[in-house]
PDB file of C-alpha atoms in Angstrom:
ATOM      1  CA  UNK A 291      40.302 -19.260 -43.387  1.00 53.00           C
ATOM      2  CA  UNK A 292      37.884 -20.307 -40.573  1.00 81.00           C
ATOM      3  CA  UNK A 293      34.617 -21.720 -41.880  1.00 94.00           C
ATOM      4  CA  UNK A 294      31.319 -21.257 -40.927  1.00 97.00           C
ATOM      5  CA  UNK A 295      30.548 -20.922 -36.943  1.00 97.00           C
ATOM      6  CA  UNK A 296      27.402 -21.721 -34.958  1.00 98.00           C
ATOM      7  CA  UNK A 297      26.768 -20.992 -31.324  1.00 97.00           C
ATOM      8  CA  UNK A 298      25.839 -22.327 -28.864  1.00 97.00           C
ATOM      9  CA  UNK A 299      26.150 -25.961 -30.082  1.00 97.00           C
ATOM     10  CA  UNK A 300      23.125 -26.770 -28.018  1.00 97.00           C
ATOM     11  CA  UNK A 301      20.384 -25.175 -26.502  1.00 98.00           C
ATOM     12  CA  UNK A 302      17.727 -26.475 -24.514  1.00 98.00           C
ATOM     13  CA  UNK A 303      14.838 -24.228 -24.078  1.00 98.00           C
ATOM     14  CA  UNK A 304      11.260 -24.662 -21.856  1.00 97.00           C
ATOM     15  CA  UNK A 305       8.189 -24.619 -23.882  1.00 97.00           C
ATOM     16  CA  UNK A 306       7.158 -20.897 -24.545  1.00 97.00           C
ATOM     17  CA  UNK A 307      10.706 -19.538 -24.079  1.00 98.00           C
ATOM     18  CA  UNK A 308      12.610 -17.480 -26.694  1.00 98.00           C
ATOM     19  CA  UNK A 309      15.605 -18.463 -28.352  1.00 98.00           C
ATOM     20  CA  UNK A 310      18.250 -16.722 -30.608  1.00 98.00           C
ATOM     21  CA  UNK A 311      20.839 -18.758 -32.345  1.00 98.00           C
ATOM     22  CA  UNK A 312      23.920 -17.138 -34.311  1.00 98.00           C
ATOM     23  CA  UNK A 313      25.949 -17.679 -37.448  1.00 98.00           C
ATOM     24  CA  UNK A 314      29.244 -16.121 -38.299  1.00 98.00           C
ATOM     25  CA  UNK A 315      29.763 -16.889 -42.182  1.00 97.00           C
ATOM     26  CA  UNK A 316      33.077 -17.308 -44.160  1.00 96.00           C
ATOM     27  CA  UNK A 317      34.699 -14.085 -44.237  1.00 94.00           C
ATOM     28  CA  UNK A 318      33.543 -12.647 -47.429  1.00 91.00           C
ATOM     29  CA  UNK A 319      30.493 -14.736 -48.378  1.00 93.00           C
ATOM     30  CA  UNK A 320      27.481 -12.320 -49.465  1.00 92.00           C
ATOM     31  CA  UNK A 321      24.847 -15.326 -49.292  1.00 93.00           C
ATOM     32  CA  UNK A 322      24.040 -16.847 -46.186  1.00 96.00           C
ATOM     33  CA  UNK A 323      20.879 -19.551 -45.646  1.00 96.00           C
ATOM     34  CA  UNK A 324      19.299 -20.778 -42.547  1.00 98.00           C
ATOM     35  CA  UNK A 325      18.299 -24.701 -42.929  1.00 98.00           C
ATOM     36  CA  UNK A 326      16.201 -26.865 -40.572  1.00 98.00           C
ATOM     37  CA  UNK A 327      17.238 -30.273 -39.820  1.00 97.00           C
ATOM     38  CA  UNK A 328      15.042 -32.564 -38.296  1.00 95.00           C
ATOM     39  CA  UNK A 329      16.076 -36.263 -36.658  1.00 92.00           C
ATOM     40  CA  UNK A 330      16.862 -38.644 -39.714  1.00 91.00           C
ATOM     41  CA  UNK A 331      15.909 -36.025 -42.440  1.00 94.00           C
ATOM     42  CA  UNK A 332      17.623 -33.674 -44.685  1.00 95.00           C
ATOM     43  CA  UNK A 333      17.834 -30.018 -44.315  1.00 97.00           C
ATOM     44  CA  UNK A 334      14.718 -27.721 -45.253  1.00 97.00           C
ATOM     45  CA  UNK A 335      15.146 -24.171 -46.287  1.00 96.00           C
ATOM     46  CA  UNK A 336      14.213 -21.327 -44.164  1.00 97.00           C
ATOM     47  CA  UNK A 337      15.848 -18.004 -44.950  1.00 96.00           C
ATOM     48  CA  UNK A 338      17.974 -16.656 -47.425  1.00 94.00           C
ATOM     49  CA  UNK A 339      20.109 -13.073 -46.717  1.00 94.00           C
ATOM     50  CA  UNK A 340      22.072 -11.430 -49.671  1.00 92.00           C
ATOM     51  CA  UNK A 341      24.513  -8.882 -47.449  1.00 93.00           C
ATOM     52  CA  UNK A 342      21.869  -7.459 -45.154  1.00 95.00           C
ATOM     53  CA  UNK A 343      18.627  -8.057 -47.503  1.00 94.00           C
ATOM     54  CA  UNK A 344      16.394 -10.908 -46.618  1.00 95.00           C
ATOM     55  CA  UNK A 345      15.794 -12.030 -50.250  1.00 91.00           C
ATOM     56  CA  UNK A 346      13.734 -14.962 -49.157  1.00 92.00           C
ATOM     57  CA  UNK A 347      11.594 -16.135 -46.073  1.00 93.00           C
ATOM     58  CA  UNK A 348       9.689 -18.610 -47.263  1.00 92.00           C
ATOM     59  CA  UNK A 349      10.723 -21.300 -45.604  1.00 94.00           C
ATOM     60  CA  UNK A 350      10.007 -19.748 -42.079  1.00 97.00           C
ATOM     61  CA  UNK A 351       7.401 -21.800 -40.690  1.00 95.00           C
ATOM     62  CA  UNK A 352       5.612 -19.254 -38.714  1.00 95.00           C
ATOM     63  CA  UNK A 353       5.830 -15.440 -37.645  1.00 96.00           C
ATOM     64  CA  UNK A 354       7.278 -17.032 -34.259  1.00 98.00           C
ATOM     65  CA  UNK A 355      10.372 -17.492 -36.669  1.00 98.00           C
ATOM     66  CA  UNK A 356      12.680 -14.203 -37.257  1.00 97.00           C
ATOM     67  CA  UNK A 357      15.740 -14.218 -39.053  1.00 98.00           C
ATOM     68  CA  UNK A 358      18.293 -10.579 -39.387  1.00 98.00           C
ATOM     69  CA  UNK A 359      21.761 -10.110 -40.431  1.00 97.00           C
ATOM     70  CA  UNK A 360      21.883  -6.530 -39.703  1.00 96.00           C
ATOM     71  CA  UNK A 361      25.563  -5.279 -40.888  1.00 94.00           C
ATOM     72  CA  UNK A 362      25.861  -7.736 -43.513  1.00 93.00           C
ATOM     73  CA  UNK A 363      27.945 -10.225 -41.865  1.00 95.00           C
ATOM     74  CA  UNK A 364      26.799 -12.144 -38.210  1.00 98.00           C
ATOM     75  CA  UNK A 365      22.984 -13.303 -38.543  1.00 98.00           C
ATOM     76  CA  UNK A 366      20.775 -14.202 -35.770  1.00 98.00           C
ATOM     77  CA  UNK A 367      17.818 -16.718 -36.017  1.00 98.00           C
ATOM     78  CA  UNK A 368      15.357 -15.892 -33.418  1.00 98.00           C
ATOM     79  CA  UNK A 369      12.508 -17.827 -32.379  1.00 98.00           C
ATOM     80  CA  UNK A 370       9.634 -16.899 -29.960  1.00 98.00           C
ATOM     81  CA  UNK A 371       7.506 -18.587 -27.975  1.00 98.00           C
ATOM     82  CA  UNK A 372       9.374 -22.043 -28.863  1.00 98.00           C
ATOM     83  CA  UNK A 373       7.018 -25.247 -29.073  1.00 97.00           C
ATOM     84  CA  UNK A 374       7.910 -29.121 -29.037  1.00 96.00           C
ATOM     85  CA  UNK A 375       8.324 -29.391 -32.782  1.00 96.00           C
ATOM     86  CA  UNK A 376      10.779 -26.614 -33.101  1.00 97.00           C
ATOM     87  CA  UNK A 377      13.313 -29.105 -31.958  1.00 98.00           C
ATOM     88  CA  UNK A 378      15.788 -29.734 -34.490  1.00 98.00           C
ATOM     89  CA  UNK A 379      19.240 -28.762 -35.625  1.00 98.00           C
ATOM     90  CA  UNK A 380      19.303 -25.193 -37.168  1.00 98.00           C
ATOM     91  CA  UNK A 381      22.330 -25.156 -39.751  1.00 98.00           C
ATOM     92  CA  UNK A 382      23.758 -21.867 -41.161  1.00 98.00           C
ATOM     93  CA  UNK A 383      25.595 -22.221 -44.634  1.00 97.00           C
ATOM     94  CA  UNK A 384      27.091 -19.502 -46.736  1.00 96.00           C
ATOM     95  CA  UNK A 385      28.698 -19.020 -50.039  1.00 93.00           C
ATOM     96  CA  UNK A 386      29.879 -16.405 -52.553  1.00 89.00           C
ATOM     97  CA  UNK A 387      27.932 -14.900 -55.037  1.00 79.00           C
ATOM     98  CA  UNK A 388      28.435 -15.077 -59.081  1.00 75.00           C
ATOM     99  CA  UNK A 389      25.864 -13.486 -60.727  1.00 70.00           C
ATOM    100  CA  UNK A 390      23.489 -16.529 -62.915  1.00 68.00           C
ATOM    101  CA  UNK A 391      25.727 -19.215 -61.189  1.00 76.00           C
ATOM    102  CA  UNK A 392      24.928 -21.023 -57.686  1.00 83.00           C
ATOM    103  CA  UNK A 393      28.157 -21.182 -55.844  1.00 87.00           C
ATOM    104  CA  UNK A 394      28.896 -24.255 -53.191  1.00 93.00           C
ATOM    105  CA  UNK A 395      27.140 -23.413 -49.709  1.00 95.00           C
ATOM    106  CA  UNK A 396      29.250 -23.967 -46.941  1.00 96.00           C
ATOM    107  CA  UNK A 397      27.650 -25.634 -43.911  1.00 97.00           C
ATOM    108  CA  UNK A 398      28.265 -24.755 -39.920  1.00 97.00           C
ATOM    109  CA  UNK A 399      27.784 -27.739 -37.431  1.00 96.00           C
ATOM    110  CA  UNK A 400      24.494 -26.383 -36.577  1.00 97.00           C
ATOM    111  CA  UNK A 401      22.861 -25.510 -33.314  1.00 98.00           C
ATOM    112  CA  UNK A 402      20.507 -28.478 -31.692  1.00 98.00           C
ATOM    113  CA  UNK A 403      17.947 -27.052 -29.890  1.00 98.00           C
ATOM    114  CA  UNK A 404      15.319 -29.315 -27.745  1.00 98.00           C
ATOM    115  CA  UNK A 405      12.428 -28.050 -26.512  1.00 97.00           C
ATOM    116  CA  UNK A 406      11.106 -29.640 -23.208  1.00 96.00           C
TER     117      UNK A 406
ATOM    118  CA  UNK B 270       8.171 -25.970 -55.928  1.00 84.00           C
ATOM    119  CA  UNK B 271      11.265 -28.259 -56.190  1.00 89.00           C
ATOM    120  CA  UNK B 272      10.986 -32.139 -55.076  1.00 93.00           C
ATOM    121  CA  UNK B 273      14.099 -34.158 -54.441  1.00 97.00           C
ATOM    122  CA  UNK B 274      13.828 -37.889 -54.023  1.00 97.00           C
ATOM    123  CA  UNK B 275      16.607 -40.102 -53.035  1.00 98.00           C
ATOM    124  CA  UNK B 276      17.346 -43.843 -53.017  1.00 97.00           C
ATOM    125  CA  UNK B 277      18.170 -46.173 -51.557  1.00 98.00           C
ATOM    126  CA  UNK B 278      17.687 -44.826 -47.978  1.00 97.00           C
ATOM    127  CA  UNK B 279      20.105 -47.150 -46.661  1.00 98.00           C
ATOM    128  CA  UNK B 280      22.822 -49.182 -48.491  1.00 98.00           C
ATOM    129  CA  UNK B 281      25.661 -51.567 -47.097  1.00 98.00           C
ATOM    130  CA  UNK B 282      28.679 -52.404 -49.160  1.00 98.00           C
ATOM    131  CA  UNK B 283      31.249 -54.438 -48.654  1.00 97.00           C
ATOM    132  CA  UNK B 284      34.978 -52.421 -48.537  1.00 97.00           C
ATOM    133  CA  UNK B 285      36.226 -52.283 -52.028  1.00 97.00           C
ATOM    134  CA  UNK B 286      33.097 -52.475 -54.107  1.00 97.00           C
ATOM    135  CA  UNK B 287      31.164 -49.679 -55.246  1.00 98.00           C
ATOM    136  CA  UNK B 288      28.120 -47.571 -53.992  1.00 98.00           C
ATOM    137  CA  UNK B 289      25.468 -46.105 -56.105  1.00 98.00           C
ATOM    138  CA  UNK B 290      22.597 -43.559 -54.697  1.00 98.00           C
ATOM    139  CA  UNK B 291      20.199 -42.320 -56.872  1.00 98.00           C
ATOM    140  CA  UNK B 292      18.259 -39.246 -57.240  1.00 98.00           C
ATOM    141  CA  UNK B 293      15.563 -37.189 -59.098  1.00 98.00           C
ATOM    142  CA  UNK B 294      14.273 -33.981 -59.635  1.00 97.00           C
ATOM    143  CA  UNK B 295      11.246 -32.253 -60.543  1.00 96.00           C
ATOM    144  CA  UNK B 296      12.102 -28.891 -61.741  1.00 93.00           C
ATOM    145  CA  UNK B 297      13.782 -28.885 -64.997  1.00 92.00           C
ATOM    146  CA  UNK B 298      15.017 -25.135 -64.006  1.00 89.00           C
ATOM    147  CA  UNK B 299      17.204 -26.488 -61.535  1.00 92.00           C
ATOM    148  CA  UNK B 300      20.623 -26.193 -62.844  1.00 91.00           C
ATOM    149  CA  UNK B 301      23.157 -27.153 -60.059  1.00 93.00           C
ATOM    150  CA  UNK B 302      23.196 -30.426 -58.036  1.00 96.00           C
ATOM    151  CA  UNK B 303      25.819 -30.467 -54.963  1.00 97.00           C
ATOM    152  CA  UNK B 304      26.362 -33.816 -53.003  1.00 98.00           C
ATOM    153  CA  UNK B 305      26.493 -33.624 -49.189  1.00 98.00           C
ATOM    154  CA  UNK B 306      28.245 -36.113 -47.057  1.00 98.00           C
ATOM    155  CA  UNK B 307      27.327 -35.737 -43.382  1.00 97.00           C
ATOM    156  CA  UNK B 308      28.816 -37.724 -40.449  1.00 96.00           C
ATOM    157  CA  UNK B 309      26.717 -38.345 -37.342  1.00 92.00           C
ATOM    158  CA  UNK B 310      26.572 -34.912 -35.251  1.00 90.00           C
ATOM    159  CA  UNK B 311      28.997 -33.211 -37.792  1.00 93.00           C
ATOM    160  CA  UNK B 312      28.121 -30.651 -40.459  1.00 96.00           C
ATOM    161  CA  UNK B 313      27.110 -31.497 -44.128  1.00 97.00           C
ATOM    162  CA  UNK B 314      30.352 -31.199 -46.241  1.00 97.00           C
ATOM    163  CA  UNK B 315      30.271 -30.988 -49.958  1.00 97.00           C
ATOM    164  CA  UNK B 316      32.226 -33.668 -51.590  1.00 98.00           C
ATOM    165  CA  UNK B 317      31.229 -33.080 -55.275  1.00 97.00           C
ATOM    166  CA  UNK B 318      28.967 -31.077 -57.629  1.00 96.00           C
ATOM    167  CA  UNK B 319      27.662 -30.634 -61.205  1.00 95.00           C
ATOM    168  CA  UNK B 320      26.187 -27.970 -63.185  1.00 92.00           C
ATOM    169  CA  UNK B 321      23.906 -28.715 -66.033  1.00 89.00           C
ATOM    170  CA  UNK B 322      25.822 -27.944 -68.727  1.00 88.00           C
ATOM    171  CA  UNK B 323      27.755 -30.973 -67.812  1.00 87.00           C
ATOM    172  CA  UNK B 324      26.758 -34.840 -68.049  1.00 92.00           C
ATOM    173  CA  UNK B 325      29.651 -36.356 -65.671  1.00 95.00           C
ATOM    174  CA  UNK B 326      32.311 -34.975 -63.182  1.00 95.00           C
ATOM    175  CA  UNK B 327      34.635 -36.829 -61.473  1.00 97.00           C
ATOM    176  CA  UNK B 328      36.938 -36.469 -58.478  1.00 95.00           C
ATOM    177  CA  UNK B 329      39.421 -39.395 -57.625  1.00 96.00           C
ATOM    178  CA  UNK B 330      36.865 -42.215 -56.122  1.00 97.00           C
ATOM    179  CA  UNK B 331      33.950 -40.151 -56.453  1.00 98.00           C
ATOM    180  CA  UNK B 332      31.487 -39.087 -59.842  1.00 98.00           C
ATOM    181  CA  UNK B 333      28.476 -37.708 -60.345  1.00 98.00           C
ATOM    182  CA  UNK B 334      26.314 -38.253 -63.342  1.00 97.00           C
ATOM    183  CA  UNK B 335      23.641 -36.169 -64.798  1.00 97.00           C
ATOM    184  CA  UNK B 336      20.891 -36.527 -66.887  1.00 96.00           C
ATOM    185  CA  UNK B 337      18.500 -33.310 -67.542  1.00 94.00           C
ATOM    186  CA  UNK B 338      16.328 -35.061 -69.980  1.00 94.00           C
ATOM    187  CA  UNK B 339      15.383 -37.868 -67.323  1.00 95.00           C
ATOM    188  CA  UNK B 340      15.685 -35.072 -64.325  1.00 96.00           C
ATOM    189  CA  UNK B 341      18.211 -37.763 -62.567  1.00 96.00           C
ATOM    190  CA  UNK B 342      21.615 -37.519 -60.960  1.00 97.00           C
ATOM    191  CA  UNK B 343      23.563 -40.122 -59.267  1.00 98.00           C
ATOM    192  CA  UNK B 344      26.484 -40.473 -57.021  1.00 98.00           C
ATOM    193  CA  UNK B 345      28.993 -43.239 -57.505  1.00 98.00           C
ATOM    194  CA  UNK B 346      31.606 -44.152 -55.193  1.00 98.00           C
ATOM    195  CA  UNK B 347      34.143 -46.632 -56.219  1.00 98.00           C
ATOM    196  CA  UNK B 348      36.631 -48.428 -54.189  1.00 98.00           C
ATOM    197  CA  UNK B 349      34.461 -48.087 -50.627  1.00 98.00           C
ATOM    198  CA  UNK B 350      36.621 -47.338 -47.551  1.00 97.00           C
ATOM    199  CA  UNK B 351      35.121 -47.641 -44.128  1.00 96.00           C
ATOM    200  CA  UNK B 352      35.567 -43.778 -43.824  1.00 96.00           C
ATOM    201  CA  UNK B 353      32.816 -43.452 -46.772  1.00 98.00           C
ATOM    202  CA  UNK B 354      30.342 -44.796 -43.767  1.00 98.00           C
ATOM    203  CA  UNK B 355      28.348 -41.408 -43.432  1.00 98.00           C
ATOM    204  CA  UNK B 356      24.692 -40.284 -44.533  1.00 98.00           C
ATOM    205  CA  UNK B 357      24.834 -38.735 -48.330  1.00 98.00           C
ATOM    206  CA  UNK B 358      22.556 -36.279 -49.288  1.00 98.00           C
ATOM    207  CA  UNK B 359      21.825 -34.774 -52.803  1.00 98.00           C
ATOM    208  CA  UNK B 360      20.392 -31.713 -53.586  1.00 98.00           C
ATOM    209  CA  UNK B 361      19.195 -29.233 -56.125  1.00 96.00           C
ATOM    210  CA  UNK B 362      18.654 -25.774 -56.786  1.00 92.00           C
ATOM    211  CA  UNK B 363      17.144 -23.879 -59.695  1.00 83.00           C
ATOM    212  CA  UNK B 364      18.806 -21.224 -61.655  1.00 70.00           C
ATOM    213  CA  UNK B 365      19.690 -17.935 -60.030  1.00 66.00           C
ATOM    214  CA  UNK B 366      17.625 -14.793 -60.898  1.00 65.00           C
ATOM    215  CA  UNK B 367      19.588 -11.576 -61.300  1.00 63.00           C
ATOM    216  CA  UNK B 368      21.201 -10.409 -58.597  1.00 66.00           C
ATOM    217  CA  UNK B 369      19.878 -13.783 -56.406  1.00 73.00           C
ATOM    218  CA  UNK B 370      21.220 -16.728 -55.446  1.00 78.00           C
ATOM    219  CA  UNK B 371      18.739 -20.174 -54.696  1.00 86.00           C
ATOM    220  CA  UNK B 372      18.497 -22.217 -52.048  1.00 92.00           C
ATOM    221  CA  UNK B 373      18.866 -25.629 -51.873  1.00 95.00           C
ATOM    222  CA  UNK B 374      16.175 -28.609 -51.523  1.00 96.00           C
ATOM    223  CA  UNK B 375      17.502 -31.917 -50.499  1.00 97.00           C
ATOM    224  CA  UNK B 376      16.695 -35.515 -50.593  1.00 97.00           C
ATOM    225  CA  UNK B 377      16.057 -37.544 -47.510  1.00 96.00           C
ATOM    226  CA  UNK B 378      19.516 -38.767 -47.358  1.00 97.00           C
ATOM    227  CA  UNK B 379      21.277 -42.442 -47.914  1.00 98.00           C
ATOM    228  CA  UNK B 380      22.876 -43.876 -44.968  1.00 98.00           C
ATOM    229  CA  UNK B 381      26.079 -45.718 -46.430  1.00 98.00           C
ATOM    230  CA  UNK B 382      27.692 -48.504 -44.106  1.00 98.00           C
ATOM    231  CA  UNK B 383      30.886 -49.892 -45.961  1.00 98.00           C
ATOM    232  CA  UNK B 384      31.857 -53.080 -43.868  1.00 95.00           C
ATOM    233  CA  UNK B 385      35.017 -54.954 -43.628  1.00 90.00           C
TER     234      UNK B 385
END
């Protein structure tokens, strides 16, 4: 079936604007993760959903970052009042869920966000 | 929290030679260790993973070894080909709690270049 789909692929915004990034996980995947990847670095965890419940948001860098997954499928990452340091690639990953056994996470192509 | 270190940051090998990338982790609760390959501008792709109840796993030209006592794991690519050129990331994930999955903590990446 289809992989993880993210949109838009590229987003340019002026400092101070709000942006919304969308993730369509693999159908049936219960777990959904957002990561931030700065240029030349590994992805860094932002937040995790199991179905519609946000179980871990410890990686969100500030209260300007907000994520939701209201129906347990599509997720949106919103960044308010963007700043230049928010420029990065935002990756979404999904995985099935098995009790007490981490499952492989499958990534989307990401959204490359550039703040001017 | 978990910390993953990865070496080397760059690696150049001739076609047909082997390549080895090493990672160490800090949290003894980690029990799942995937490796991702990321080509420029593309999504991280899972190439192999290993769980803590296994010491070695092989898939064609790719193998991963895990030493739980020393808290390190390695990726081995044999008979390298030009299409193996990419950035490789190791990652670690702690054992899941009841009813939850766990985030991945990534290394900083190794840029592998396979020359003709």
